[in-house]
Amino acid sequence: MISNLDHHLDEAARAVGSIDDLDALRALGVELLGKTSVVTEARRALGGLDPDQRKDVGQRLNEVRNELERLVSERRTTLEAVARSVTLEAERLDLTELDGNKRLGHRHVVTQTWERLEDLFVGMGYTVAEGPEIEDEWHNFGALNFPLGHPARDMYDTLYVDHGVPGSTLLRTHTSPVQIRVMEDGEPPFYSIMPGRVFRSDTADSTHMPVFHQIEGLVVDRGITFGDLAGTLEAFTRAYFGHDFTSRLRPSYFPFTEPSAEFDIQRPDGTWLELGGCGMVHPSVLSAGGVDPEEWSGFAFGFGLDRLALMRHGIDDLRELFRNDLRFLGQF
Amino acid sequence: MKVLLSWLQEFAPVYGDPVEIGDQLSGLGLAVEEMTAVGGGLDGVVVARVVDLRPHPDADRIQLVDVDDGSGKPLQICCGAFNMSVGDLVPLATLGTTMLNGMEISRRKMRGEWSNGMLCAASEIGLGEDEDGIMLLEGAIDPGTALVEALELHPDVLYDLEVNPNRPDAMSVIGVARDLAAHQGVGFAVPAPSGADKGQDVASRMAVEVLDNDLCGRFVGRVVDGIQVGPSPRWLVNRLTALGMRPINNVVDASNYVMLELGQPNHTYDLAAVEGAALRVRRAFDGETIETLDGVVRTLTTADGVIADGTDTAIGIAGIMGGASTEVSNGTKSILLEMAWWDPMAIAASSRRLGLRSEASARFERGTDPEIAELAMCRFAELLADSGATLAPGIIDVRGHLPVRPPVRVRVERVNALLGTNLSRDEVSDLLGSIGFVSQLAFGDSPSADLEVTVPSFRPDSATEIDLVEEVARIHGYDRIVPTLPRSTITGALSPYQQDRRRVRDAMVGLGLDEVMPVPFLAPGDLERAGLPADGITVTNPLVAEESVMRASLRPGILKTLAYNASHRLQGLGLFEIGHVYRCPDNEQPLPDEREYLAVALGGRDAGDAVAVWSALADALDARRYELVADGPAGLHATRTARIEVVGSVVGYVGEVDPSALVAYGIAERVGWLEVDLETLLAIPHGRRSYKRVSRYPSSDIDLAFEVDEGTPAGLVGACLRKAAGDLLADLSLFDVFRGPPVSEGRRSLAFTLRFQADNRTLTDAEVAAVREICIDTVQSTLPATLRG
């Protein structure tokens, strides 16, 4: 009896090993372990054996049955793994075929600089103010301490537009008129930057455009000093350009600030670069904005925004920024 | 303004390394644009006499020159210039000389002929700009004399300074010296010129009358006798040349020298040529003409001032240029020297109108020192004394209206409060005193008394306390003011509008669109070509016609950008721009109507893609309650465009660009288009939705398909369904649009999926069936639509 079982096990093991199809394996499993299988028949026949024999045969029968289950299960695992890998292989993709046709759009390189500056000054406690690009003569000049006929108006090549009284409306030559609008529209203290588009009657070349961008800063509060201006521009220089940059102020002249200064930065190699103008807000300008210069004091600064974009990316021609060639814009 | 270090040192013992001095000048607000060493680097350059000139046997462009270099033996030089003759004295760079440009002179063959040195042009040895050829030396000089010795040259430093408009005093050597001396803490003085008066008093020889006291604040005249017109001394020529002025003769040179040194422009008349021995200062008559020193006949208006002679004929334009008729010539024996103070605004206006700027007008229009004339006249005579000139006794001094310069009250605590310094009253007083501002105490000698500061006549820019605060800061040194940081007393933030604008940009970039920034100028016709009204605001004084119209829409600029890129074989671009457009206002408001717009152009894509951009934008801004209403505004595709309405306001258009506008701009592909008035859109409440709990109960979906005619928008059917379905509707979507049999011609089938869900129960089949019936009935009864079976 036992030798029959052993023989059956050998045959069954051979049969399982030769199956390479999951459905056939399932059928073989039923044949080996189902109701009509040899082992099931043998269990049924156990009752007719004498007790001594029943114990030995029963034990062996359990072992054979377990072994058969193990063989079938093992074979199933193997065949399933083969089937999975066949399926996966059928789905194989060359991902390099699919790479490279999806991209995000790009912010204009001027916008990137603009937003970087906004973020920096917002972090220093400033708000961002804006004003009209077509301005009136008062905000662009008069309120900024350029009286009519003042020769300093000649420092700006102003473009006028046909609107209202001739000479009354112009394309703002700087972002400084927004200083006046900020003061007119609110109450001090003011901590604001004013980025924006400005215009000059300049022929386009590698360093000039009739349209370009500036950023202006205005701080008006109690007890603001020239030292505060120097410290603010130094903090800006280090934050924007890096800790190995430094700044200095040199006396200069602008009608709307006094004392006035040029604002230079020093590169790590020791060379200086003139960045912009600044100074203490002139008392007449505070008055024009409805702010009492005896109670409040303030400083203002301004510089070219486009040039910072050029510097950051090593672009050597201002005109590139406004040609809108996607081969250029897509680089940033 | 150019200055020589040696010239500055005549007025103050300034010291230090030239580079350091340059930094100090920059630190004083006199920015050094260029610093040059002059009068040096001439070792090895000697004076040589031309003894023979011969053609080069084998070259046309060079000749052979034999010179005497003092050795007595002729030396052959090959030379590319032909401006010298036998007997001329020329500078010779001898063998071994290192030139200013670093080139070393060696003996070499040129086309087979030996050249034993190089004859020099003035520019090659740093002695001027004259490029006519080889520099010809005047006077009797022995050949072989070192050039520096022959020309009395000394090593010196030339600074080219940028002088701000508020510093007329720094348009002179003494003005620069005064600042530098104050900075270094050394003495500064203008020596009194020497010389005695002699001859016939001016009073009997010239009469001066000023008819316009506003134009002419002061007119001073003296006579100089014993004039012998000839060359100036070498040292004076060297200085004028270094400062960029061409030497003319001793009289003109002295006049220029005085102007450069003391800042007082002046004019010399040939006394004998002044008709009627009288001068009148008046406004020009309209149409009056005068031939100026430069030989040009100019027509004047009442905006110009003139100096007229005794016959009332104009012989000079006030403050700008003298006339030809009284010009000093070789025969001149006596001159009348004029030094005046002219109203800066008048000279600026006249100079601008005439298009004539001179060294004199540049100084007068900034404001000269009205009190320096006496000194300057004596200095002029002193410069000519060696040639025998003497000042005649007496001085004509007619005063018109000079600006009144009251003392300026300076509060020391105000100075410190503005500068962030801690200067004492004495320190402030000393700083101001070092540049000629004299301080007194305002009220007795109380410790808190303010300063009462008298502003010197050479500083017309300083009239108020803040002007003097600047002077204190400047002389104290901007670099000595301790940097501090103000503590912002407000919260830094972008405004809600600015934050939303960034969200818009983020959405566009996320959709793969590139931001462009065309200039806001248009050419005439650009708006019309885009199908838009020609109502752009025009520029009064455009540089070029292509930039003479301000854009009333972002469309022309973007279409140009697409065309430009297409010409470089870049098509199918997705672009966006955020920028201002300018329109004439409807009412009488002072400024044009200026608004910020978003525009999107999708090259090679259609209206459907444009709508997708809009819906993504609406989602980004959480402005989802909008309607698209079919519309065909000018310049956009008449049957593929909708206006966008948000809560009843029109905020923009979405669709495609009109094909004829594309043709006009040379664009060969379809262009999907979206334009949004950002200011209007963002002013409508959006974002900040309140929370709605997600239902835990299952949902049920039904599909409904309606057959509708082409004139009924799908959006309308959807809105009708939405309204009918009520609160149980969780989602609605149009999942299929079908045209063709069995649907009849001119109609299409719109299939919607509706998802129903309650937040407090599972819906029963009966409930869903009931709401389905309501939906069908509502659509069929309000729209020309029928349910498809």
Coordinates of N, CA and C in Angstrom, one line a residue, chain B residues 2 41 44 75 89 141 182 210 241 258 285 298 311 316 392 424 450 463 508 549 577 635 671 752:
Chain B
K2 N 37.4 119.2 -17.4 CA 38.7 118.6 -17.3 C 39.6 119.5 -16.4
G41 N 56.2 110.0 -20.4 CA 56.3 109.0 -21.4 C 57.0 109.4 -22.7
G44 N 63.2 109.8 -24.8 CA 63.7 109.3 -26.1 C 63.1 110.1 -27.3
L75 N 69.8 111.6 -40.8 CA 69.3 110.3 -40.3 C 68.1 110.0 -41.2
L89 N 60.6 121.7 -37.9 CA 61.0 121.0 -36.7 C 59.9 120.0 -36.3
I141 N 64.2 126.0 -32.0 CA 64.7 125.0 -31.0 C 65.8 124.3 -31.6
A182 N 39.0 121.3 0.9 CA 38.1 121.1 2.0 C 38.2 119.7 2.5
V210 N 22.4 149.1 -19.8 CA 21.6 147.8 -19.7 C 20.2 148.1 -19.7
T241 N 45.5 123.0 -24.2 CA 45.5 121.7 -25.1 C 45.0 120.6 -24.2
V258 N 41.1 132.1 -18.5 CA 40.4 132.7 -17.3 C 39.0 132.0 -17.1
F285 N 15.5 142.1 -31.5 CA 14.3 142.4 -32.2 C 13.9 141.1 -33.0
R298 N 23.0 134.5 -38.0 CA 21.9 133.9 -37.3 C 20.8 135.0 -37.2
T311 N 25.4 152.3 -32.5 CA 24.4 152.5 -33.6 C 23.3 151.5 -33.4
G316 N 26.9 141.0 -30.6 CA 27.1 139.8 -29.9 C 25.8 139.2 -29.4
A392 N 43.7 149.5 -18.3 CA 43.4 150.9 -18.2 C 42.7 151.1 -16.9
S424 N 28.6 118.2 16.0 CA 28.3 119.3 16.8 C 28.1 120.6 16.0
D450 N 20.6 128.3 16.4 CA 20.8 127.8 15.1 C 21.9 128.6 14.4
A463 N 20.1 127.4 -1.4 CA 19.2 128.5 -1.0 C 18.4 128.1 0.2
M508 N -0.8 80.5 -16.7 CA -0.3 80.5 -18.1 C 0.9 79.7 -18.3
V549 N 2.1 105.4 -32.2 CA 0.8 105.2 -31.7 C 0.9 104.3 -30.5
E577 N 0.7 87.6 -22.8 CA 1.3 88.9 -22.4 C 0.4 89.5 -21.4
G635 N -12.2 92.2 -35.3 CA -10.8 91.6 -35.3 C -10.8 90.2 -34.8
V671 N -5.1 81.0 -35.3 CA -4.6 81.5 -34.0 C -5.8 81.5 -33.0
F752 N -25.4 64.5 -22.2 CA -24.9 64.9 -20.9 C -24.9 63.8 -19.9

